[in-house]
Amino acid sequence: MYHAPSKRKKRTQLAFIYFLMVLSVISIVVVLILITQGYRFNHFDGKLEQGGLVQFNSRPTGATVSVDGMVLANRTASKITLSAGPHEVMISREGYTTWKKTVNVKPGSVLWLNYAQLLPVAPKVSTGATYTGVVTPLVAPNHKKLALFESSSQPVISMTTINTDKPETKKLTIPAGVYTVPGEGVTSDFSLVMWDANNRYLIVKHVYGDKTEYLSVDTDDLSHSRNITTSLGVDIANVRYSMANSGMAYILTMSHELRRADLEQSTITGPLVSNVAEFSMPDRDTVVYTTLADEKGARSVGYLTSGLSTAKQLKSFADISTAPLHISTGIYYSQRYVVISHGDTVDIYRGNLPSSDTKASIELKDVASYQIPGGADYLGLSPSENRFVYAAKGTKITTYDLELLHSSVVTLSTPLDREPEWMDGYHLINTSDGRGSFYDFDGTNAQVFAQNIVKQPAFMADGNTYLYYFAQAGLEIKLQRIRMIE
C-alpha cells in the first residue's frame, strides 16, 4: 500500500533540490569566470592553467591567422585564448606579404595584435602628382592634403589632395605684402615649418640674405595670411602654432625667451620662460621646454600649461652643460607620461602635471630608464595613441612599449638626419637609404615598398588606402602611390 511522503520528508527533498540548483549555478558561474580569465584544463598534465586573450586584426581584414602552425577557424578580426608563454603567430592573405611575430602571452592578460600591416605582393602603383621639385613636404594632421614648395626661391605652395582616388594639385601664391621682397641680388629661401591642428594654416620660414622671417599662411583665404615677425616686432628663432588655438602661437625669440603671441591681434606676452634652448607642444594642454646652461653649468626641463603665464620646472641636471637634453610628453589611455633624455640616459615617468601656475607638487612615478650611447638626437612618442616612446641616435631607434613595458631597438641601414617618421601609431617608415620601407615598432616585419626613391618623407593618406612616396622621373619628381587595400 502506497504512503504519501510526510511533509517533513517533502521539505527535505525540496531543500536538497534547491541546494543542488544553487550549487549548479555557483559552479557554472565559477566556470564562466575561470573561462573569461583565461583558465583552461591541460589534459596532458591534469592541471588548471591560466592563459591570456589575444585579439587579432590586420589591414586589410579577412586574413588567415595561424598560431604555432595551427590555422584558426576565424579570419581577422578575431580572438582566441592562448596558454601563457611564447607563441609563433602568422597572419596571411592571398596577394599580400605574410606578417610573422613571436609573442609572449601573459596569464590573465589581453594582448592586442591589431596592427598587422600587409603589403600587396604586386602593388598597383599610380602617379598622384608631378612636381618640378620638392622642398619641405608636409602632410596635414588629418592626412587629407599635402603641401610643399617646388622651388625654395619662389613663394608658391603646391597643395595636393591625397585622400581621393583622383588627387588634384593647386598653386597658392603667398601675397607679396605678406613677406619681405628682397633687394636686388638677394635670393629668397622659402620652407614649410608646420601645419596648425585644424589643417588650415601653415607656418612658412623665409630666409633672405642674412635675415629670417616667419609667415602664417591661410590656405583657405590667402588674404588673411600675415607676417608673424614684422607684426610682432621680435626676432624669432622658432615658432609653433598652439595646439589648442590656431590663432595663438608660441614664440622662441633669438634672445632665448619663450613667449605666447596672439596672431590675430598681433600682440605678444613678456617672457614666460627665459634661457630656453628648445620647446615643443606635444598636445593641446602642455608646452615642454629645455634650458641652456646657467652660470653654474646646470640645465633644466619644465612645462607650461597652455594659456598660462607661469612655468613649472620638472628636473634639473648639473652635469650636462653640453650633453643632449630633450623632453616630451603624451597621454596613453588617460595616463600622462613624461620622457626626458639627459646625457646617455632616457627616463620615462607616469603621473600628473598639475597646472603650471599652482604650487601643487609634481608626483611622477618611474616607469623605465635605459641608455642611449652618445645621447638621443630625437625623442618623442608615437602618434595617435602615444603608446611608444622613441629615442633615436644615428642608425638606432629605441622604442619602449608603454603597454607591454618592453624596449626594442630598430637598426637602420643609414643614419637618421631628421625625426623618425611614423606611418601610423604602430609602424615606422624610412626613406633615408634611397628605398622605401616600413616595419613594426620593434623592427620586425620590415617590408620594402619601393626602390630608388627620393629622400623625402613617405606617408599614408586618410583612410589608409594609399601609401605615398616621391620618385625621380627625369627632371621631375612624381608623387607615387601604392594602393594598399584592394
Coordinates of C-alpha atoms in Angstrom, one line a residue:
M1 CA 0.0 0.0 0.0
Y2 CA 1.4 3.4 -1.1
H3 CA 2.0 6.0 1.6
A4 CA 2.5 9.7 0.6
P5 CA 5.7 11.2 1.8
S6 CA 5.4 13.2 5.0
K7 CA 5.6 16.9 4.9
R8 CA 9.0 16.8 6.7
K9 CA 10.4 14.4 4.0
K10 CA 9.0 16.7 1.3
R11 CA 10.7 19.7 2.8
T12 CA 14.0 17.7 3.0
Q13 CA 13.7 16.7 -0.7
L14 CA 12.8 20.2 -1.7
A15 CA 15.7 21.7 0.2
F16 CA 18.1 19.2 -1.3
I17 CA 16.8 20.1 -4.8
Y18 CA 17.3 23.8 -4.1
F19 CA 20.8 23.0 -2.8
L20 CA 21.7 21.2 -6.0
M21 CA 20.3 24.1 -8.1
V22 CA 22.3 26.7 -6.1
L23 CA 25.4 24.6 -6.3
S24 CA 25.0 24.1 -10.1
V25 CA 24.5 27.9 -10.6
I26 CA 27.6 28.6 -8.5
S27 CA 29.6 26.0 -10.4
I28 CA 28.5 27.4 -13.7
V29 CA 29.4 31.0 -12.6
V30 CA 32.8 29.9 -11.3
V31 CA 33.5 28.0 -14.6
L32 CA 32.5 31.1 -16.6
I33 CA 34.7 33.4 -14.5
L34 CA 37.6 31.0 -15.0
I35 CA 37.0 30.9 -18.7
T36 CA 36.8 34.7 -19.0
Q37 CA 40.0 34.9 -17.1
G38 CA 41.7 32.6 -19.5
Y39 CA 41.8 29.4 -17.4
R40 CA 41.9 26.1 -19.3
F41 CA 42.3 22.4 -18.3
N42 CA 45.5 20.9 -19.5
H43 CA 44.7 17.3 -20.5
F44 CA 48.4 16.4 -20.6
D45 CA 49.3 17.1 -17.0
G46 CA 45.8 17.3 -15.5
K47 CA 46.4 20.9 -14.3
L48 CA 44.2 24.0 -14.5
E49 CA 46.3 26.7 -16.2
Q50 CA 45.6 30.4 -16.8
G51 CA 46.2 31.7 -20.3
G52 CA 45.6 35.1 -22.0
L53 CA 43.3 36.6 -24.6
V54 CA 44.9 37.5 -27.9
Q55 CA 43.0 39.9 -30.2
F56 CA 44.0 39.8 -33.9
N57 CA 43.4 42.3 -36.7
S58 CA 45.0 43.2 -39.9
R59 CA 45.0 45.8 -42.7
P60 CA 43.3 44.6 -44.9
T61 CA 41.0 42.5 -42.8
G62 CA 39.9 39.0 -43.7
A63 CA 43.3 37.5 -43.2
T64 CA 44.1 33.9 -42.0
V65 CA 45.6 33.6 -38.6
S66 CA 48.0 30.7 -37.6
V67 CA 49.3 30.1 -34.1
D68 CA 52.1 27.7 -33.7
G69 CA 51.3 26.2 -37.1
M70 CA 47.6 25.7 -36.4
V71 CA 45.2 27.7 -38.6
L72 CA 42.4 29.4 -36.6
A73 CA 38.8 29.0 -37.8
N74 CA 38.0 32.7 -37.9
R75 CA 39.8 35.3 -40.0
T76 CA 40.7 38.8 -38.9
A77 CA 39.3 40.5 -36.9
S78 CA 39.3 37.6 -34.4
K79 CA 40.4 36.5 -31.0
I80 CA 41.5 33.4 -29.1
T81 CA 42.6 32.4 -25.6
L82 CA 46.2 31.0 -25.7
S83 CA 48.2 29.4 -23.0
A84 CA 50.8 31.5 -21.2
G85 CA 54.2 31.7 -22.8
P86 CA 55.7 32.3 -26.3
H87 CA 53.8 31.6 -29.5
E88 CA 54.5 31.9 -33.2
V89 CA 51.8 34.0 -34.9
M90 CA 51.4 34.3 -38.7
I91 CA 48.8 36.4 -40.4
S92 CA 48.4 35.9 -44.2
R93 CA 46.1 36.8 -47.0
E94 CA 46.3 35.8 -50.7
G95 CA 48.0 38.5 -52.7
Y96 CA 49.8 40.1 -49.7
T97 CA 53.0 39.5 -47.9
T98 CA 52.8 37.4 -44.7
W99 CA 53.1 39.0 -41.2
K100 CA 55.0 37.0 -38.6
K101 CA 55.9 37.6 -35.0
T102 CA 56.9 35.7 -31.8
V103 CA 54.7 36.9 -29.0
N104 CA 54.7 36.2 -25.3
V105 CA 51.2 35.7 -23.7
K106 CA 51.0 36.6 -20.0
P107 CA 48.4 34.9 -17.7
G108 CA 45.2 36.8 -17.4
S109 CA 46.3 39.5 -19.9
V110 CA 44.9 40.8 -23.2
L111 CA 47.4 41.0 -26.0
W112 CA 46.4 43.2 -28.9
L113 CA 47.9 42.1 -32.2
N114 CA 45.6 44.5 -34.1
Y115 CA 48.3 46.3 -36.2
A116 CA 49.4 43.7 -38.8
Q117 CA 50.0 45.8 -42.0
L118 CA 50.1 43.6 -45.1
L119 CA 51.8 44.8 -48.3
P120 CA 50.4 43.8 -51.7
V121 CA 52.8 41.3 -53.4
A122 CA 52.2 43.0 -56.8
P123 CA 51.3 46.6 -55.7
K124 CA 49.3 48.8 -58.1
V125 CA 51.4 52.0 -58.4
S126 CA 50.0 55.2 -59.8
T127 CA 51.0 58.8 -60.0
G128 CA 49.2 61.3 -57.8
A129 CA 51.0 64.5 -58.9
T130 CA 54.1 65.7 -60.7
Y131 CA 56.4 68.4 -59.5
T132 CA 59.4 70.3 -60.8
G133 CA 61.0 69.9 -57.3
V134 CA 60.1 69.0 -53.7
V135 CA 61.0 71.3 -50.8
T136 CA 59.9 70.5 -47.2
P137 CA 56.8 68.5 -47.9
L138 CA 54.3 68.5 -45.1
V139 CA 51.2 66.3 -44.7
A140 CA 48.2 67.9 -42.9
P141 CA 47.3 66.4 -39.5
N142 CA 44.2 64.8 -41.0
H143 CA 46.2 63.2 -43.8
K144 CA 44.0 64.6 -46.4
K145 CA 46.3 67.1 -48.2
L146 CA 50.0 67.6 -48.8
A147 CA 51.8 71.0 -49.0
L148 CA 55.2 71.7 -50.4
F149 CA 57.4 74.2 -52.3
E150 CA 58.5 73.1 -55.8
S151 CA 61.2 75.8 -55.7
S152 CA 62.6 77.3 -52.5
S153 CA 63.2 80.6 -54.2
Q154 CA 59.5 81.1 -55.2
P155 CA 56.6 82.0 -52.8
V156 CA 54.3 79.4 -54.3
I157 CA 52.9 76.5 -52.3
S158 CA 51.7 73.4 -54.2
M159 CA 48.7 71.8 -52.4
T160 CA 47.7 68.3 -53.4
T161 CA 44.6 66.4 -52.1
I162 CA 45.8 62.8 -51.2
N163 CA 42.7 61.2 -49.8
T164 CA 40.8 60.8 -53.1
D165 CA 41.1 58.4 -56.0
K166 CA 41.9 61.4 -58.2
P167 CA 44.3 63.7 -56.4
E168 CA 44.3 67.4 -57.5
T169 CA 47.0 70.0 -57.1
K170 CA 46.5 73.7 -56.9
K171 CA 49.0 76.6 -56.5
L172 CA 48.9 79.0 -53.7
T173 CA 51.0 82.1 -54.2
I174 CA 51.8 84.0 -51.0
P175 CA 50.8 87.6 -51.4
A176 CA 53.8 90.0 -51.9
G177 CA 52.6 92.1 -49.0
V178 CA 52.9 89.2 -46.6
Y179 CA 56.7 88.6 -47.0
T180 CA 59.6 90.9 -47.5
V181 CA 60.7 91.2 -51.1
P182 CA 64.5 91.0 -51.0
G183 CA 66.6 93.7 -52.7
E184 CA 68.4 93.2 -56.0
G185 CA 70.9 90.4 -55.9
V186 CA 69.4 88.8 -52.7
T187 CA 67.7 85.5 -53.1
S188 CA 64.8 84.1 -51.1
D189 CA 64.6 80.7 -49.4
F190 CA 61.1 79.5 -48.5
S191 CA 60.4 76.4 -46.5
L192 CA 57.4 74.9 -44.6
V193 CA 57.6 74.6 -40.8
M194 CA 54.3 73.1 -39.6
W195 CA 50.5 72.8 -40.1
D196 CA 48.1 74.0 -37.5
A197 CA 45.9 71.4 -35.7
N198 CA 42.9 72.4 -37.8
N199 CA 44.6 71.7 -41.2
R200 CA 44.2 75.2 -42.5
Y201 CA 47.2 77.4 -41.6
L202 CA 50.9 76.9 -42.5
I203 CA 53.9 78.4 -40.9
V204 CA 56.5 79.4 -43.6
K205 CA 60.1 80.3 -42.9
H206 CA 61.5 82.9 -45.3
V207 CA 65.3 83.5 -45.3
Y208 CA 66.6 86.3 -47.5
G209 CA 70.2 87.3 -47.2
D210 CA 71.2 87.2 -43.5
K211 CA 67.6 87.8 -42.3
T212 CA 64.8 85.4 -41.4
E213 CA 61.1 86.0 -41.0
Y214 CA 58.2 83.7 -40.3
L215 CA 54.8 83.8 -42.0
S216 CA 51.4 82.4 -41.2
V217 CA 49.7 81.4 -44.5
D218 CA 45.9 80.8 -44.6
T219 CA 45.5 78.1 -47.2
D220 CA 41.7 78.8 -47.4
D221 CA 42.0 82.5 -47.8
L222 CA 45.4 83.9 -48.7
S223 CA 44.3 87.4 -48.0
H224 CA 44.2 86.5 -44.3
S225 CA 47.9 85.5 -44.2
R226 CA 50.3 87.6 -42.1
N227 CA 53.9 88.2 -41.4
I228 CA 54.5 87.0 -37.8
T229 CA 57.9 88.5 -37.5
T230 CA 57.1 92.1 -38.6
S231 CA 53.6 92.1 -37.0
L232 CA 55.1 91.2 -33.6
G233 CA 58.3 93.2 -33.9
V234 CA 60.6 90.4 -32.5
D235 CA 63.4 88.4 -33.9
I236 CA 62.2 84.8 -33.9
A237 CA 64.3 81.6 -33.6
N238 CA 61.3 79.2 -33.7
V239 CA 57.5 79.5 -33.7
R240 CA 54.8 76.9 -33.3
Y241 CA 51.0 77.1 -33.6
S242 CA 49.2 76.5 -30.3
M243 CA 47.5 73.0 -30.5
A244 CA 44.6 74.5 -28.6
N245 CA 44.0 77.6 -30.7
S246 CA 45.4 78.2 -34.2
G247 CA 45.1 82.0 -33.7
M248 CA 47.8 81.7 -31.0
A249 CA 51.4 80.7 -31.3
Y250 CA 54.4 80.1 -29.0
I251 CA 57.5 82.0 -29.9
L252 CA 61.1 81.4 -29.1
T253 CA 63.0 84.6 -29.6
M254 CA 66.6 84.9 -30.7
S255 CA 67.3 86.0 -27.1
H256 CA 66.1 82.6 -25.9
E257 CA 62.8 83.8 -24.4
L258 CA 59.6 81.7 -24.7
R259 CA 56.6 83.9 -25.3
R260 CA 53.0 83.5 -26.4
A261 CA 51.5 85.5 -29.3
D262 CA 48.0 86.3 -30.4
L263 CA 48.4 86.2 -34.2
E264 CA 45.0 87.8 -34.9
Q265 CA 45.6 90.8 -32.6
S266 CA 49.4 91.0 -33.3
T267 CA 50.2 91.0 -29.6
I268 CA 52.8 89.1 -27.7
T269 CA 53.4 88.4 -24.0
G270 CA 56.5 89.1 -22.0
P271 CA 58.9 86.3 -21.4
L272 CA 57.1 83.2 -20.0
V273 CA 60.4 81.3 -19.6
S274 CA 64.0 82.6 -20.1
N275 CA 67.2 81.0 -21.2
V276 CA 65.2 78.4 -23.3
A277 CA 67.1 76.1 -25.6
E278 CA 64.2 74.3 -27.3
F279 CA 60.5 73.8 -26.8
S280 CA 57.5 71.9 -28.3
M281 CA 53.8 71.5 -27.8
P282 CA 53.1 67.7 -27.9
D283 CA 49.4 68.2 -27.0
R284 CA 46.8 70.9 -26.7
D285 CA 47.4 71.3 -22.9
T286 CA 51.1 71.4 -22.5
V287 CA 54.2 73.1 -23.7
V288 CA 57.5 71.5 -22.7
Y289 CA 61.0 73.1 -22.8
T290 CA 64.7 72.7 -22.0
T291 CA 67.0 75.4 -20.9
L292 CA 70.5 76.4 -21.8
A293 CA 73.3 76.0 -19.2
D294 CA 73.2 78.6 -16.4
E295 CA 76.2 80.3 -14.8
K296 CA 76.9 77.1 -12.8
G297 CA 76.6 74.8 -15.9
A298 CA 73.2 73.4 -14.8
R299 CA 70.3 72.8 -17.2
S300 CA 66.6 72.0 -16.6
V301 CA 63.4 70.8 -18.2
G302 CA 60.0 72.1 -17.4
Y303 CA 56.5 72.7 -18.7
L304 CA 53.9 75.4 -19.2
T305 CA 50.2 74.7 -19.1
S306 CA 48.6 76.1 -22.3
G307 CA 47.3 79.6 -21.9
L308 CA 49.0 80.3 -18.6
S309 CA 52.0 82.6 -17.9
T310 CA 53.9 80.8 -15.2
A311 CA 56.0 77.7 -16.0
K312 CA 57.0 74.9 -13.7
Q313 CA 60.4 73.2 -13.5
L314 CA 60.4 69.4 -13.7
K315 CA 64.0 68.3 -13.3
S316 CA 67.4 70.0 -13.1
F317 CA 70.7 68.5 -14.2
A318 CA 74.1 69.7 -13.0
D319 CA 76.4 67.7 -15.2
I320 CA 75.2 68.0 -18.8
S321 CA 76.0 71.6 -19.9
T322 CA 77.0 70.3 -23.4
A323 CA 75.3 66.9 -23.5
P324 CA 71.9 66.3 -25.2
L325 CA 68.8 67.3 -23.3
H326 CA 65.3 66.7 -24.6
I327 CA 61.8 66.3 -23.1
S328 CA 58.4 65.1 -24.5
T329 CA 55.1 64.2 -23.0
G330 CA 51.9 62.4 -24.1
I331 CA 48.8 60.7 -22.8
Y332 CA 48.3 57.0 -23.2
Y333 CA 45.0 55.6 -22.0
S334 CA 44.2 58.6 -19.8
Q335 CA 47.7 58.3 -18.2
R336 CA 50.2 61.2 -18.5
Y337 CA 53.7 60.1 -19.4
V338 CA 56.8 62.3 -19.4
V339 CA 60.0 61.3 -21.2
I340 CA 63.3 63.0 -20.5
S341 CA 66.6 62.3 -22.4
H342 CA 69.6 63.7 -20.5
G343 CA 73.1 62.7 -21.5
D344 CA 73.1 59.0 -22.3
T345 CA 70.0 58.3 -20.2
V346 CA 66.3 58.2 -21.2
D347 CA 63.9 58.3 -18.2
I348 CA 60.2 57.5 -18.6
Y349 CA 57.7 58.7 -15.9
R350 CA 54.0 58.4 -15.3
G351 CA 51.9 60.8 -13.3
N352 CA 50.0 64.1 -13.4
L353 CA 51.3 67.5 -14.3
P354 CA 49.4 70.0 -12.2
S355 CA 48.6 73.4 -13.6
S356 CA 51.9 75.2 -14.1
D357 CA 50.7 78.3 -12.2
T358 CA 50.0 76.4 -9.0
K359 CA 52.2 75.4 -6.1
A360 CA 50.9 71.8 -6.2
S361 CA 53.7 69.3 -6.1
I362 CA 54.6 67.1 -9.1
E363 CA 54.2 63.4 -8.4
L364 CA 55.8 61.3 -11.1
K365 CA 56.4 57.5 -10.8
D366 CA 59.4 55.8 -12.5
V367 CA 58.3 53.6 -15.4
A368 CA 61.7 52.8 -17.1
S369 CA 65.2 54.0 -17.6
Y370 CA 67.7 52.9 -20.3
Q371 CA 70.8 54.1 -22.0
I372 CA 71.4 55.6 -25.5
P373 CA 75.2 55.8 -26.0
G374 CA 76.0 59.3 -27.1
G375 CA 72.6 60.6 -26.1
A376 CA 69.4 60.8 -28.2
D377 CA 69.2 63.2 -31.2
Y378 CA 65.4 62.8 -31.3
L379 CA 62.9 62.0 -28.6
G380 CA 59.1 61.7 -28.6
L381 CA 56.0 59.5 -28.5
S382 CA 54.3 57.7 -31.4
P383 CA 51.3 59.5 -33.0
S384 CA 47.7 58.7 -32.3
E385 CA 47.6 56.7 -29.1
N386 CA 51.1 57.7 -27.8
R387 CA 51.8 54.0 -27.0
F388 CA 55.5 54.0 -27.9
V389 CA 58.4 56.2 -26.7
Y390 CA 61.1 56.6 -29.2
A391 CA 64.7 57.8 -28.8
A392 CA 66.9 57.9 -31.9
K393 CA 70.6 58.2 -32.4
G394 CA 72.5 57.6 -35.7
T395 CA 71.2 54.3 -37.1
K396 CA 69.4 53.2 -34.0
I397 CA 65.8 53.9 -32.9
T398 CA 65.0 52.6 -29.4
T399 CA 61.3 52.2 -28.8
Y400 CA 59.6 51.5 -25.5
D401 CA 56.1 49.9 -25.4
L402 CA 54.1 51.6 -22.6
E403 CA 51.6 48.7 -22.8
L404 CA 53.9 45.7 -22.6
L405 CA 56.7 47.6 -20.7
H406 CA 59.3 46.3 -23.1
S407 CA 62.0 48.1 -25.2
S408 CA 63.2 47.2 -28.7
V409 CA 66.0 48.5 -30.9
V410 CA 65.3 49.2 -34.6
T411 CA 68.5 49.4 -36.7
L412 CA 68.5 51.3 -40.0
S413 CA 71.0 51.0 -42.9
T414 CA 71.9 54.7 -42.8
P415 CA 71.9 57.3 -40.0
L416 CA 68.9 59.5 -39.5
D417 CA 69.1 63.2 -40.4
R418 CA 65.6 64.1 -39.3
E419 CA 62.9 63.0 -36.8
P420 CA 61.9 59.3 -37.1
E421 CA 58.7 59.1 -39.2
W422 CA 55.7 57.1 -38.3
M423 CA 53.3 55.6 -40.9
D424 CA 50.7 55.3 -38.2
G425 CA 50.7 54.6 -34.5
Y426 CA 52.4 51.2 -34.8
H427 CA 54.7 51.4 -37.8
L428 CA 57.9 53.3 -38.6
I429 CA 58.6 54.3 -42.1
N430 CA 62.0 55.1 -43.6
T431 CA 63.3 56.6 -46.9
S432 CA 66.8 57.6 -45.8
D433 CA 68.7 54.9 -47.8
G434 CA 67.0 55.6 -51.1
R435 CA 64.4 52.9 -50.8
G436 CA 61.0 53.0 -49.0
S437 CA 60.4 50.5 -46.2
F438 CA 58.2 50.2 -43.2
Y439 CA 58.3 48.0 -40.2
D440 CA 56.6 47.3 -36.9
F441 CA 57.6 49.5 -33.9
D442 CA 60.0 46.8 -32.7
G443 CA 61.7 46.5 -36.1
T444 CA 60.0 43.2 -37.1
N445 CA 58.2 42.7 -40.4
A446 CA 60.3 45.0 -42.4
Q447 CA 58.8 45.4 -45.9
V448 CA 60.3 47.3 -48.8
F449 CA 57.6 49.0 -50.9
A450 CA 59.7 51.0 -53.4
Q451 CA 63.3 51.2 -54.7
N452 CA 65.3 54.2 -55.9
I453 CA 63.0 56.8 -54.3
V454 CA 63.7 60.4 -53.4
K455 CA 64.9 61.0 -49.9
Q456 CA 61.7 62.7 -48.7
P457 CA 59.0 61.5 -46.3
A458 CA 56.6 58.7 -47.3
F459 CA 53.2 58.7 -45.7
M460 CA 49.7 57.1 -45.6
A461 CA 46.6 59.1 -46.7
D462 CA 43.5 59.4 -44.7
G463 CA 41.6 56.0 -44.8
N464 CA 44.8 54.0 -45.1
T465 CA 44.0 53.1 -48.7
Y466 CA 47.1 54.7 -50.3
L467 CA 50.8 54.8 -49.3
Y468 CA 52.5 57.8 -50.9
Y469 CA 56.2 58.4 -51.7
F470 CA 58.3 60.6 -54.0
A471 CA 60.2 59.2 -57.0
Q472 CA 62.6 60.9 -59.5
A473 CA 61.4 60.8 -63.1
G474 CA 63.9 62.6 -65.3
L475 CA 63.9 66.2 -64.4
E476 CA 60.6 65.9 -62.5
I477 CA 59.6 64.3 -59.2
K478 CA 56.5 62.2 -59.1
L479 CA 54.2 61.7 -56.1
Q480 CA 53.7 58.0 -56.5
R481 CA 51.2 56.0 -54.5
I482 CA 50.5 52.3 -53.8
R483 CA 47.0 51.1 -53.3
M484 CA 47.3 49.1 -50.0
I485 CA 43.8 47.8 -49.8
E486 CA 42.2 46.2 -52.9

